[in-house]
Coordinates of C-alpha atoms in Angstrom, one line a residue:
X1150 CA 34.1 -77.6 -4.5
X1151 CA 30.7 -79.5 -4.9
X1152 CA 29.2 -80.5 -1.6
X1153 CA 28.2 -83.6 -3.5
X1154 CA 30.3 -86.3 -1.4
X1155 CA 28.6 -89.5 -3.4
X1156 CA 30.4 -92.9 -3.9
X1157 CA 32.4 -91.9 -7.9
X1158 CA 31.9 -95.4 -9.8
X1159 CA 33.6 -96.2 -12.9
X1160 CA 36.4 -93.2 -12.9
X1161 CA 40.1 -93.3 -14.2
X1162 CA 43.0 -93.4 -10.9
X1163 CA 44.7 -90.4 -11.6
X1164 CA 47.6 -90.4 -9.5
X1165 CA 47.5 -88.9 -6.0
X1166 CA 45.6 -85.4 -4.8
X1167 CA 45.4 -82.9 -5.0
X1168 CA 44.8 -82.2 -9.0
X1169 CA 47.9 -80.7 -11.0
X1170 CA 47.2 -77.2 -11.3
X1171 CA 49.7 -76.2 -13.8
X1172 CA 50.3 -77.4 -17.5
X1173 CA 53.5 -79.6 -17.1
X1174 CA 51.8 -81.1 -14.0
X1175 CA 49.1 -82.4 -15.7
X1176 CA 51.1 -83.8 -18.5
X1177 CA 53.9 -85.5 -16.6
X1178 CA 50.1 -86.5 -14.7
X1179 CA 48.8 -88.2 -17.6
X1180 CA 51.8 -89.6 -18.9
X1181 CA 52.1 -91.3 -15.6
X1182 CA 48.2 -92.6 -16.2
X1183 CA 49.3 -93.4 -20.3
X1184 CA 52.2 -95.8 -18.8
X1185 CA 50.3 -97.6 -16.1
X1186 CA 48.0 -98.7 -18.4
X1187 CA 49.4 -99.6 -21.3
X1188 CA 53.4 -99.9 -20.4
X1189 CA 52.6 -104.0 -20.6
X1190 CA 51.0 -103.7 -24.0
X1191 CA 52.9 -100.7 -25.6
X1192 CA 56.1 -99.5 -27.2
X1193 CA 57.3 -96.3 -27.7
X1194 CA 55.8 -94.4 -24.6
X1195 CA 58.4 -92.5 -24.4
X1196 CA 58.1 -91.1 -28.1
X1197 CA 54.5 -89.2 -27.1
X1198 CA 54.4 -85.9 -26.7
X1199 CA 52.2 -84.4 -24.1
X1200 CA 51.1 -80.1 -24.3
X1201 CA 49.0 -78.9 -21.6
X1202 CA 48.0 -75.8 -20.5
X1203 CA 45.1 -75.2 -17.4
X1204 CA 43.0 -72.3 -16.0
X1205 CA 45.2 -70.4 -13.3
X1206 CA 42.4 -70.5 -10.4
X1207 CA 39.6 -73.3 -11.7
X1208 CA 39.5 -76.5 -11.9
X1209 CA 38.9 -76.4 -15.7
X1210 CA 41.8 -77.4 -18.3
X1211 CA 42.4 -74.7 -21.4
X1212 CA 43.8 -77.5 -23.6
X1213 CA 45.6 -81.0 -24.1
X1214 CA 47.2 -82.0 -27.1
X1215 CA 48.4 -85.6 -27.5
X1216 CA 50.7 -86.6 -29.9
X1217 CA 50.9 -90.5 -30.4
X1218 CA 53.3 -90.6 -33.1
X1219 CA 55.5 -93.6 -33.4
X1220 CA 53.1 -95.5 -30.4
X1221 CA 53.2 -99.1 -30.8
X1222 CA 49.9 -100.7 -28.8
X1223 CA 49.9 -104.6 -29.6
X1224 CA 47.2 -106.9 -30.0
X1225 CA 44.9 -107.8 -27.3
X1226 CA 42.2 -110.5 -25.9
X1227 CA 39.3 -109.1 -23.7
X1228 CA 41.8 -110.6 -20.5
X1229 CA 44.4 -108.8 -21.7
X1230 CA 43.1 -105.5 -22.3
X1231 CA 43.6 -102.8 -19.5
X1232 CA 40.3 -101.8 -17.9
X1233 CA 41.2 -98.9 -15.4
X1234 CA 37.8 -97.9 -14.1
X1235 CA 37.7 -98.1 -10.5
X1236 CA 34.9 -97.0 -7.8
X1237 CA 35.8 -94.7 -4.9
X1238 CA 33.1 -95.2 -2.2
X1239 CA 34.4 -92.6 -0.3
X1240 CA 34.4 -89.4 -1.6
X1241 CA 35.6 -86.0 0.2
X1242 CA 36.1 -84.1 -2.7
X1243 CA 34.5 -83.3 -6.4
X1244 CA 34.9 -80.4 -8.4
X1245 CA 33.1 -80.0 -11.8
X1246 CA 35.2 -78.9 -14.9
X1247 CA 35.7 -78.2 -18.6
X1248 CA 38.2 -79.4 -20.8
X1249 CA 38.3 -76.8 -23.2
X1250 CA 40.1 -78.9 -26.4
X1251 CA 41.4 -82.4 -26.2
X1252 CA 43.1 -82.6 -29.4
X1253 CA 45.2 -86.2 -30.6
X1254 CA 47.2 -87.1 -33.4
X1255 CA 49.2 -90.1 -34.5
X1256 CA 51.0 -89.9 -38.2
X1257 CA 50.5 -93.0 -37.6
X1258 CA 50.1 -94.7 -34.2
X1259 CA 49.7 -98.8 -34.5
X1260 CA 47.4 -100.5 -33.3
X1261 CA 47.1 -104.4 -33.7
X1262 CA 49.8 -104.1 -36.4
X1263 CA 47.8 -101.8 -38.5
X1264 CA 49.6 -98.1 -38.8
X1265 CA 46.5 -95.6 -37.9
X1266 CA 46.5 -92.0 -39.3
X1267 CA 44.7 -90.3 -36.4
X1268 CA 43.3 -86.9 -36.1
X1269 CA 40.7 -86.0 -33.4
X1270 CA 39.5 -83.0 -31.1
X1271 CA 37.0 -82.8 -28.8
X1272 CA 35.9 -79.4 -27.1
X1273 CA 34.4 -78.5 -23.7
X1274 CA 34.2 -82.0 -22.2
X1275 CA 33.0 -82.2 -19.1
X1276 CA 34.1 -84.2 -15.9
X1277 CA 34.9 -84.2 -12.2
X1278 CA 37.8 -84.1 -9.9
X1279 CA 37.3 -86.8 -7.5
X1280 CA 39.1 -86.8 -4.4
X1281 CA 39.2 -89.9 -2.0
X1282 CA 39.6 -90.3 1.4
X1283 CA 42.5 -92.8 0.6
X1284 CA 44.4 -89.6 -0.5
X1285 CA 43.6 -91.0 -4.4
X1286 CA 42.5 -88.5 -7.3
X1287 CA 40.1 -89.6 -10.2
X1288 CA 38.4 -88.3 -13.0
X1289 CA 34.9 -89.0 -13.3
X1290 CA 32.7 -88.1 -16.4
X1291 CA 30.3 -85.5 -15.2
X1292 CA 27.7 -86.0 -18.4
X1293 CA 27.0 -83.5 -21.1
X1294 CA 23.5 -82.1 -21.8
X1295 CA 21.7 -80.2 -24.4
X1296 CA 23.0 -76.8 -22.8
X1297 CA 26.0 -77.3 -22.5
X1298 CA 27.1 -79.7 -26.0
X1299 CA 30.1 -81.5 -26.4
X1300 CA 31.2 -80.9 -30.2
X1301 CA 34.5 -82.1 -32.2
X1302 CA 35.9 -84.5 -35.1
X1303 CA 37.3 -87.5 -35.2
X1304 CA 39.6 -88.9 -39.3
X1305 CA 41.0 -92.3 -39.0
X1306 CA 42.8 -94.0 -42.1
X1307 CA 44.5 -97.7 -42.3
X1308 CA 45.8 -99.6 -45.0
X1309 CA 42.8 -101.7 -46.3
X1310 CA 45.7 -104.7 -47.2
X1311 CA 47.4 -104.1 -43.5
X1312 CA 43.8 -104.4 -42.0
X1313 CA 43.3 -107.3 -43.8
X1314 CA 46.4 -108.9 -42.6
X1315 CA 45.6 -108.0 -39.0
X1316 CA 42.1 -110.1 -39.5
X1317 CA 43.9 -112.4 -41.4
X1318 CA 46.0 -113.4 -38.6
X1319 CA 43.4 -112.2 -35.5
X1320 CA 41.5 -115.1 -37.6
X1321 CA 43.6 -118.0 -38.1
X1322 CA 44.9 -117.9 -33.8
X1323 CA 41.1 -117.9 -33.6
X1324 CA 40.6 -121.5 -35.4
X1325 CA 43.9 -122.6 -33.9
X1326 CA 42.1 -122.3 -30.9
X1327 CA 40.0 -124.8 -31.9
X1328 CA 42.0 -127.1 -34.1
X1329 CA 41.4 -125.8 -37.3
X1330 CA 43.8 -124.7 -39.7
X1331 CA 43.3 -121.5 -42.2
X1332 CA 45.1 -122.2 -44.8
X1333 CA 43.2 -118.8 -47.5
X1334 CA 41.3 -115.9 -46.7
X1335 CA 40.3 -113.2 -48.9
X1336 CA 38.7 -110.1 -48.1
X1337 CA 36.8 -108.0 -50.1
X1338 CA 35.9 -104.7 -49.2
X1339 CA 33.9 -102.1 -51.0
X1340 CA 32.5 -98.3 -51.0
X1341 CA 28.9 -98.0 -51.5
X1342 CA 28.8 -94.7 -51.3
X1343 CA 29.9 -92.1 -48.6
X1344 CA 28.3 -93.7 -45.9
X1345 CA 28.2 -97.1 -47.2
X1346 CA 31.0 -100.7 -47.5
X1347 CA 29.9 -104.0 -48.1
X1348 CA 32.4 -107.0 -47.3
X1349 CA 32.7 -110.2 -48.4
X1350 CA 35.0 -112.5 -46.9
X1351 CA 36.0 -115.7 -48.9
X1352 CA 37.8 -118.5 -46.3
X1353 CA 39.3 -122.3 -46.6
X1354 CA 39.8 -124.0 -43.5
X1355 CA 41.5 -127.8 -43.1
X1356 CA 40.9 -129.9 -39.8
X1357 CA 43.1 -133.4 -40.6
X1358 CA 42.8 -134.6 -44.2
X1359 CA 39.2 -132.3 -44.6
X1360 CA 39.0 -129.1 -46.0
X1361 CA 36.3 -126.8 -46.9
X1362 CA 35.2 -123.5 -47.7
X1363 CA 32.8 -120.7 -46.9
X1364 CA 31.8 -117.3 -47.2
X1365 CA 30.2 -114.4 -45.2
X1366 CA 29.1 -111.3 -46.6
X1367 CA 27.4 -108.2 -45.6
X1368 CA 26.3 -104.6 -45.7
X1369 CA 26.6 -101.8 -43.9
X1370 CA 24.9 -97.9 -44.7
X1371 CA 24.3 -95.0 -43.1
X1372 CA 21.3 -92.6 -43.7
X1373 CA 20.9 -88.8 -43.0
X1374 CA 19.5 -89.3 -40.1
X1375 CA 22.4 -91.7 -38.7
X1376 CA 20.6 -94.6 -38.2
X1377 CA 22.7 -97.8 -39.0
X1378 CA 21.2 -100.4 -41.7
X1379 CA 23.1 -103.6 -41.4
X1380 CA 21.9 -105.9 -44.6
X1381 CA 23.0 -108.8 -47.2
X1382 CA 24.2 -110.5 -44.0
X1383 CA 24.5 -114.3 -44.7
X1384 CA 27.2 -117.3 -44.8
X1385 CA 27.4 -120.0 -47.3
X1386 CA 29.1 -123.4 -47.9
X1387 CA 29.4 -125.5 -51.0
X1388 CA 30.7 -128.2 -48.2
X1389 CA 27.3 -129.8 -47.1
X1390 CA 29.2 -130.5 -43.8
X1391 CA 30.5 -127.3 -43.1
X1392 CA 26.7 -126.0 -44.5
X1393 CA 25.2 -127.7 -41.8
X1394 CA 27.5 -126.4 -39.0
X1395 CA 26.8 -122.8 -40.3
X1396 CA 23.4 -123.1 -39.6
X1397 CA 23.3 -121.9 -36.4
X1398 CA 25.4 -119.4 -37.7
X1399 CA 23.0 -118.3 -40.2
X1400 CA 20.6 -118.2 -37.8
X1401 CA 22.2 -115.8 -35.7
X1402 CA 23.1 -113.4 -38.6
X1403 CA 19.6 -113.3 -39.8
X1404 CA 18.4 -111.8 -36.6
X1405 CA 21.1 -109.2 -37.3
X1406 CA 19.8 -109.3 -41.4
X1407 CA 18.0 -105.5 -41.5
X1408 CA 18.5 -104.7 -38.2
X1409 CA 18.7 -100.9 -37.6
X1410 CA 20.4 -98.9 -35.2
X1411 CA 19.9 -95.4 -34.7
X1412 CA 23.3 -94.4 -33.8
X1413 CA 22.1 -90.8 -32.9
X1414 CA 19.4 -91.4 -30.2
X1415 CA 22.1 -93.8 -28.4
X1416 CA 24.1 -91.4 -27.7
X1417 CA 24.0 -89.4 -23.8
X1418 CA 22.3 -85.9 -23.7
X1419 CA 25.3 -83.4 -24.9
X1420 CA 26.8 -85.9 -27.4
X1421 CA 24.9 -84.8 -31.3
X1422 CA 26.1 -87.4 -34.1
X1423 CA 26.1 -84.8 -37.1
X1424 CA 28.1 -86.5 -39.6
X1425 CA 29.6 -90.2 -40.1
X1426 CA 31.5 -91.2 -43.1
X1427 CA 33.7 -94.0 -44.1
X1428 CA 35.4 -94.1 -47.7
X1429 CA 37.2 -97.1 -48.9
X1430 CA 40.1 -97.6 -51.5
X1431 CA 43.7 -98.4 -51.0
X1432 CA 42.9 -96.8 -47.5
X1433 CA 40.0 -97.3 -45.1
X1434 CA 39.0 -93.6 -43.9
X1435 CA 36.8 -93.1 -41.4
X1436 CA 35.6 -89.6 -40.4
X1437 CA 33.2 -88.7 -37.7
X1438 CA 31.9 -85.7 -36.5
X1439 CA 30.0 -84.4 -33.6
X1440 CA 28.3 -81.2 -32.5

């Protein structure tokens, strides 16, 4: 037990103390956790699987494997979405741990109406055991660092014509919102190599008797060195009108026109980007890896 008794901000509620010490403890623990959270936004709960297995006498868990098959997570707005971080000011307990391997699969889970094929694992992940005086246990995120590495994978395919439905729909509540009515959009997404898509997204849009047109395109590429190049980034109107309300538009997406983002250096000590690749057909694969 760390005699570091500091207010824990920003940590996930997890359930009463003390900690689960045995395997089935800490899955019937972080099912509890999984419902809490997103039981108003989910189906299927009861259709994950949960494997756990922990360290008999430390604080550190052997593995966790997390099967979201069949999960059903709907479609949220930011005041929707669950945000489970609380702060305990009054700590009198914290002991450091490892999780070993986190691994999670979903064959497929849906999110947002799109069916995910997930595959991910993460290995020796390091966090806390927070104990308040309230009697409440949380886990906080301890931070990695460059001798002790966090390394794992991360493969997630969607339909490209389901994730264009999603956005099509996401997209026409969005001008509802604000009285306009989409009555086309077309989405065009392409590979540009391994670590490169470019989009272009072709939309008509009727408020009363007018109508119009516009498009938005863009470009997206990753280097060796995982820096993010974000280019070709514009928006266009044939409908002088509608042109001259995209101009503050315009002028926001040229700032972003070129911008680069090195994805590596913004990650915490611990955390090493090696690989990032996104391939796009009839499917939108991502894969990351790290380590």
């Amino acid at each position: 037990m760390s005699d570091d008794l500091s207010p824990a901000h920003d940590v996930l509620p997890f359930g009463r103390a003390p900690r689960p010490d045995t395997g089935p403890a800490l899955a019937e623990r972080l099912r509890e956790v999984m419902t809490r959270n997103l039981g108003p936004h989910a189906s299927g709960l009861e259709r994950v699987r949960i494997d756990a297995a922990t360290v008999p006498g430390s604080p550190d868990v052997q593995s966790l494997d997390v099967d979201v098959t069949g999960l059903v997570v709907r479609a949220m707005g930011a005041a929707d979405a669950p945000d489970p971080a609380e702060n305990v000011e009054h700590v009198v307990g914290r002991e450091k741990a490892v999780a070993r391997t986190i691994r999670a699969q979903g064959h497929p889970v849906t999110v947002a109406g799109v069916a995910v094929d997930l595959d991910a694992e993460i290995r020796d992940l390091r966090f806390s055991w927070v104990e308040g005086a309230d009697g409440s246990l949380s886990i906080e995120e301890s931070g990695q660092s460059t001798e002790h590495p966090v390394s794992g994978h991360l493969r997630a395919a969607a339909s490209r014509d389901a994730l264009v439905t999603t956005v099509r729909e996401l997209a026409t509540k969005a001008l509802a919102d604000q009285g306009f009515t989409l009555t086309a959009l077309d989405v065009d997404l392409a590979s540009r190599g391994p670590r490169a898509a470019s989009i272009v997204a072709s939309a008509k849009i009727r408020k009363g008797f007018l109508s119009a047109s516009a498009q938005i395109t863009a470009t997206a590429e990753i280097d060796q060195a995982m820096v993010l190049t974000l280019s070709n980034v514009g928006a266009t109107s044939r409908n002088p009108v509608v042109a001259a309300l995209l101009l503050a538009v315009r002028g926001k997406l040229e700032q972003v026109d070129g911008k680069r983002i090195d994805l590596a250096s913004s990650l915490p000590p611990g955390v090493t980007l090696s690989d990032v690749r996104l391939d796009v057909g009839e499917q939108l694969v991502l894969s990351v890896r790290v380590g």
